[in-house]
Short mmCIF file of N, CA and C in Angstrom, two decimals:
data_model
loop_
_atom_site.label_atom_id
_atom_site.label_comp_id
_atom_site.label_asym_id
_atom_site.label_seq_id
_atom_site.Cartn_x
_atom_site.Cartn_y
_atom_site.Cartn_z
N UNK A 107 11.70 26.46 21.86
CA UNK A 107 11.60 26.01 20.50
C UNK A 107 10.43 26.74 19.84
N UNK A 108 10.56 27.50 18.75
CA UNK A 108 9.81 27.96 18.39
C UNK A 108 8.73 27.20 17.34
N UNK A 109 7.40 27.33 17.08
CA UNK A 109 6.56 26.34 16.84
C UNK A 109 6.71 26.18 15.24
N UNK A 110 7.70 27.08 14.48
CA UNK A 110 7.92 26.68 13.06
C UNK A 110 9.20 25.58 12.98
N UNK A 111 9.66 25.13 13.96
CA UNK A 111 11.02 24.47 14.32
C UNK A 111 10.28 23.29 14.68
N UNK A 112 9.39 23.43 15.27
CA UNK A 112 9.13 22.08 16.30
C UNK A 112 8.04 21.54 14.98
N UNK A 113 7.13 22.26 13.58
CA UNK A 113 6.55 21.55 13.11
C UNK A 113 7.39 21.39 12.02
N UNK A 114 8.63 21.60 11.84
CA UNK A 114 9.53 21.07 10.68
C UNK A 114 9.91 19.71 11.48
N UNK A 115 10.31 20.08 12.73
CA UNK A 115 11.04 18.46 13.36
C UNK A 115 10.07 17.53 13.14
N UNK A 116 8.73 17.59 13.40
CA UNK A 116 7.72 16.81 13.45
C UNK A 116 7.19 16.23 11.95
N UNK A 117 7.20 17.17 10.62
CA UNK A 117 6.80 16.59 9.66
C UNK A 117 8.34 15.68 9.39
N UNK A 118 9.77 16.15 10.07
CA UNK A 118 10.79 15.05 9.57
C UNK A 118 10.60 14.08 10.03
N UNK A 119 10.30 14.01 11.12
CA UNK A 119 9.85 12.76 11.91
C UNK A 119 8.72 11.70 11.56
N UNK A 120 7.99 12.44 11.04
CA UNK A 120 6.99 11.66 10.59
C UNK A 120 7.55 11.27 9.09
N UNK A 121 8.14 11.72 8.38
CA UNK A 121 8.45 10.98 7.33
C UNK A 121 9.69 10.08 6.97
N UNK A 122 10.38 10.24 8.68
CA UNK A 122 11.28 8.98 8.39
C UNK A 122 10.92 7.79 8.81
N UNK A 123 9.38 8.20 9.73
CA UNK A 123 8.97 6.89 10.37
C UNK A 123 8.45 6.18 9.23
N UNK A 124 7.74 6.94 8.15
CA UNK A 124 7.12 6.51 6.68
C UNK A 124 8.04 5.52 6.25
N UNK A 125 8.98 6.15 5.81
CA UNK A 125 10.23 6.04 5.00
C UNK A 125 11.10 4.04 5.74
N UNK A 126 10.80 4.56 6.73
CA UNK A 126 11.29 2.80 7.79
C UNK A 126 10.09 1.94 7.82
N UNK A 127 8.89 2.66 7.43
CA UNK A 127 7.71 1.41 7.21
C UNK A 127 7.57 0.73 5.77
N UNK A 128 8.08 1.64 4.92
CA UNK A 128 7.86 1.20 3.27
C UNK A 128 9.12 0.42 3.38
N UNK A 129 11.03 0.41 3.94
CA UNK A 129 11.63 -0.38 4.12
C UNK A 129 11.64 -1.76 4.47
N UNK A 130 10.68 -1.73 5.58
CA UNK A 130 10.35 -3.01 6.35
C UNK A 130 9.44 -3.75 5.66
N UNK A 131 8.21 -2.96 5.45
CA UNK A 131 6.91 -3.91 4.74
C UNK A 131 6.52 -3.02 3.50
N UNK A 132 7.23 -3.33 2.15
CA UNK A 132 6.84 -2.64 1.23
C UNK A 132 5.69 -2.62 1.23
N UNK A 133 4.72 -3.84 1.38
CA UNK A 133 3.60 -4.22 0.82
C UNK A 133 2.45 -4.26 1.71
N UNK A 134 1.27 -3.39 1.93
CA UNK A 134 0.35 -3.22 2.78
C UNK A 134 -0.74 -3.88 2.08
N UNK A 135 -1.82 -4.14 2.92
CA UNK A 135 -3.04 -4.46 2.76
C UNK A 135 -3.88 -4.16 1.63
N UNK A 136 -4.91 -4.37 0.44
CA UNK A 136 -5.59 -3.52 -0.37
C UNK A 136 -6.50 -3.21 0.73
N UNK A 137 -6.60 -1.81 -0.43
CA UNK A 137 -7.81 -0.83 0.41
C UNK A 137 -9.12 -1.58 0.02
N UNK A 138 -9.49 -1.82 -0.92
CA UNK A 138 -10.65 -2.11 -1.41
C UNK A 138 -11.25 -3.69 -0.89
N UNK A 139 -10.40 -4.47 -0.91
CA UNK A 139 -10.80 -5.95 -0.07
C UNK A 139 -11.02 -6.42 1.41
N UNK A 140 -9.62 -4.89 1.94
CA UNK A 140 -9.12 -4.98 2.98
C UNK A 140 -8.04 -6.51 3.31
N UNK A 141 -7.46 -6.80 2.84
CA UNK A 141 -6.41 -7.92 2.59
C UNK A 141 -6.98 -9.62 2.36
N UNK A 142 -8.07 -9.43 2.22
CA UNK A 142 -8.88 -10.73 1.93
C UNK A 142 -8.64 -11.33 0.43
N UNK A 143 -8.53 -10.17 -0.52
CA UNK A 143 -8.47 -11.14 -1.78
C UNK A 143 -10.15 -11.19 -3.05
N UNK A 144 -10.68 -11.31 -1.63
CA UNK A 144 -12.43 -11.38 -2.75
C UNK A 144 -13.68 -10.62 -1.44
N UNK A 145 -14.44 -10.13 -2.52
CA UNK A 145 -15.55 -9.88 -1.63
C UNK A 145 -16.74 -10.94 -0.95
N UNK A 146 -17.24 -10.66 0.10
CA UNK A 146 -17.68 -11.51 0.59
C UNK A 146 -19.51 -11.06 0.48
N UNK A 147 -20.10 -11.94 0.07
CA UNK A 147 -21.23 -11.94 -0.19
C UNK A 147 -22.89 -12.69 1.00
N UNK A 148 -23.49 -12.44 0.42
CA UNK A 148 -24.69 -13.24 1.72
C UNK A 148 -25.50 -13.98 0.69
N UNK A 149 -25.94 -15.38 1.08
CA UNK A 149 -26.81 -15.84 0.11
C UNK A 149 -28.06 -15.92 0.85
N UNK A 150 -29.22 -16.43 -0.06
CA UNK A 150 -30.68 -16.04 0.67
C UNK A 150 -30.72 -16.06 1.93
N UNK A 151 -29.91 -16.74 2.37
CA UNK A 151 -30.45 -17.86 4.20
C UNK A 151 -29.84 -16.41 4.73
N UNK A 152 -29.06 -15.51 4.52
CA UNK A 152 -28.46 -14.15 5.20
C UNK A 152 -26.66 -15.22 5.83
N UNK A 153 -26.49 -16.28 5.04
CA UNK A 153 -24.90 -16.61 5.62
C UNK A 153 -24.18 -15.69 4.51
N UNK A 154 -22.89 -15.73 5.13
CA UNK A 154 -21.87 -15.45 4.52
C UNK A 154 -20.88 -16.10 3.15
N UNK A 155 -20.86 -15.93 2.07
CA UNK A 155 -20.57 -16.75 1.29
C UNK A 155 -19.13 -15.90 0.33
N UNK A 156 -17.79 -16.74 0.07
CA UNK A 156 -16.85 -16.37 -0.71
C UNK A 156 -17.81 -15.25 -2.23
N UNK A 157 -17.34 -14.20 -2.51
CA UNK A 157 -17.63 -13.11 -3.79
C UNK A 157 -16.73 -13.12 -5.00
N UNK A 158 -16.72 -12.62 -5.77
CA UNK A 158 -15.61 -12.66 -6.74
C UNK A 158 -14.58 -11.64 -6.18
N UNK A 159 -13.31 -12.34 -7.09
CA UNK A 159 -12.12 -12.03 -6.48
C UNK A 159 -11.99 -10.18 -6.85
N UNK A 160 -10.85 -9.89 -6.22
CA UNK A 160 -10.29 -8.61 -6.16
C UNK A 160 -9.86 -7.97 -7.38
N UNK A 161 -10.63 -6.94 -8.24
CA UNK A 161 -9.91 -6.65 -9.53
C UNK A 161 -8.54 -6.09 -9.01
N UNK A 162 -9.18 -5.25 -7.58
CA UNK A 162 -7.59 -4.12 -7.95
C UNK A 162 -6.39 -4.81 -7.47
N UNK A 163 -6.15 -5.47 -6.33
CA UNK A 163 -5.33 -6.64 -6.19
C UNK A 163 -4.73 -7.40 -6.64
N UNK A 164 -5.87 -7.83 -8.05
CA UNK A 164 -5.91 -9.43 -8.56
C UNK A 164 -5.84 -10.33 -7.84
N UNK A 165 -6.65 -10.06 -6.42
CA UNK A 165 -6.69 -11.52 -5.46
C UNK A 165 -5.77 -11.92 -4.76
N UNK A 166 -4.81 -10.97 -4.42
CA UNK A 166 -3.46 -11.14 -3.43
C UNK A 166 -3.78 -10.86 -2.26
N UNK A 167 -4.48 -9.78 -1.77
CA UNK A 167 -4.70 -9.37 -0.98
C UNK A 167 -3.98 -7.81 -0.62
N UNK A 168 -3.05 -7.99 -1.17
CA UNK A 168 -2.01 -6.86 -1.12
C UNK A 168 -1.55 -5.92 -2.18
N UNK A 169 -0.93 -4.64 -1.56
CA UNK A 169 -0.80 -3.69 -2.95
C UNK A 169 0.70 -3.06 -2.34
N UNK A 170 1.30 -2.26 -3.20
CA UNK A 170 2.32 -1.98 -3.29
C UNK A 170 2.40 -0.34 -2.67
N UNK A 171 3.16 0.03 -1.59
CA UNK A 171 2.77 1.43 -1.02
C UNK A 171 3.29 2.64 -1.62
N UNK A 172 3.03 3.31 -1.78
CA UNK A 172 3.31 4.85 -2.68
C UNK A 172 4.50 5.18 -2.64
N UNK A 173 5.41 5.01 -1.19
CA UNK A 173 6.99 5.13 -0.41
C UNK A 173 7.28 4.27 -1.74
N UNK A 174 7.04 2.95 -1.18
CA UNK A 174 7.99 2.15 -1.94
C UNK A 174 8.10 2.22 -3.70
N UNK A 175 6.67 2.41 -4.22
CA UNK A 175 6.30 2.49 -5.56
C UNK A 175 7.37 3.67 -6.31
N UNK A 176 7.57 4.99 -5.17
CA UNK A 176 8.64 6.36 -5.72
C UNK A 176 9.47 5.60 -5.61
N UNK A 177 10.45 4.84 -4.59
CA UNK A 177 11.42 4.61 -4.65
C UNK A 177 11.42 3.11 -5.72
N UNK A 178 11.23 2.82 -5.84
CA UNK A 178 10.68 1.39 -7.26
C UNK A 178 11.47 2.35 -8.69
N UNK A 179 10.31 3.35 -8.95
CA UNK A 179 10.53 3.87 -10.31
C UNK A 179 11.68 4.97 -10.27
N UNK A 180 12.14 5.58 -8.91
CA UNK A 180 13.31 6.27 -8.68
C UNK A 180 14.55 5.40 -9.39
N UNK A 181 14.77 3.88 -8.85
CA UNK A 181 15.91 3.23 -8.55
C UNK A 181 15.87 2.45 -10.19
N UNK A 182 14.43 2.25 -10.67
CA UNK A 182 14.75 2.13 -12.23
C UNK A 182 14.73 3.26 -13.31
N UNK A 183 14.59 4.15 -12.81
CA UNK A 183 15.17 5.27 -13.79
C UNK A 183 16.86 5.44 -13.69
N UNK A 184 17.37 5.41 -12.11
CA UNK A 184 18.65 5.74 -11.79
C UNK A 184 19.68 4.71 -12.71
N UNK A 185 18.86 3.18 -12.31
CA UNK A 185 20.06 2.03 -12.84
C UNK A 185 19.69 2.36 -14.79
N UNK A 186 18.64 3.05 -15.23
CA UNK A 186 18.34 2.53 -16.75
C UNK A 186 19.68 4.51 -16.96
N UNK A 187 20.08 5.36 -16.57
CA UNK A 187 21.06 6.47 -16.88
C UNK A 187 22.20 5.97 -16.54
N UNK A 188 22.49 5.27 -15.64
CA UNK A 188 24.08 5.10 -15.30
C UNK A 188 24.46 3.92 -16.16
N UNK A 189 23.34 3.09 -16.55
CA UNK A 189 23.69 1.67 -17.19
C UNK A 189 24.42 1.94 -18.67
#
C-alpha cells in the first residue's frame, strides 16, 4: 500500500468516525465551562463557591458540534429550495 493510499484511507476513516459521533451525540460539552454551566469561584476562606453562569452556553452546559451545526444549516437550506 502505498503511503498516499493508506493516508487517504486514514483521513476517510477518521471522518466517518466524526461523522457517527455528531450522529449519535450531536451535542458535546462547552469548551469554556467544560459542561458545568457556571464558573466556579473561591471565597476568602480559599472554599469553592458556585460563579456566574455560562455566557457562551447560556448555562446548559452544552454546545452544538461543527459536524452537526454543517449538517443543521445544510438540511435547512435543502428543505427551504425543494419546499
Amino acid at each position: 500500500m502505498t503511503p498516499a493510499l493508506l493516508a487517504i484511507t486514514l483521513i476517510l476513516g477518521v471522518t466517518f468516525c466524526y461523522v457517527a459521533v455528531c450522529a449519535s451525540s450531536p451535542f458535546g460539552n462547552c469548551r469554556k465551562c467544560r459542561g458545568m454551566g457556571h464558573a466556579f469561584k473561591t471565597d476568602r476562606k480559599g472554599r469553592l463557591k458556585r460563579g456566574k453562569d455560562c455566557r457562551r452556553c447560556r448555562a446548559t452546559g452544552k454546545r452544538i458540534r461543527v459536524g452537526r451545526w454543517i449538517y443543521n444549516r445544510w438540511a435547512r437550506i435543502y428543505r427551504a429550495g425543494t419546499g
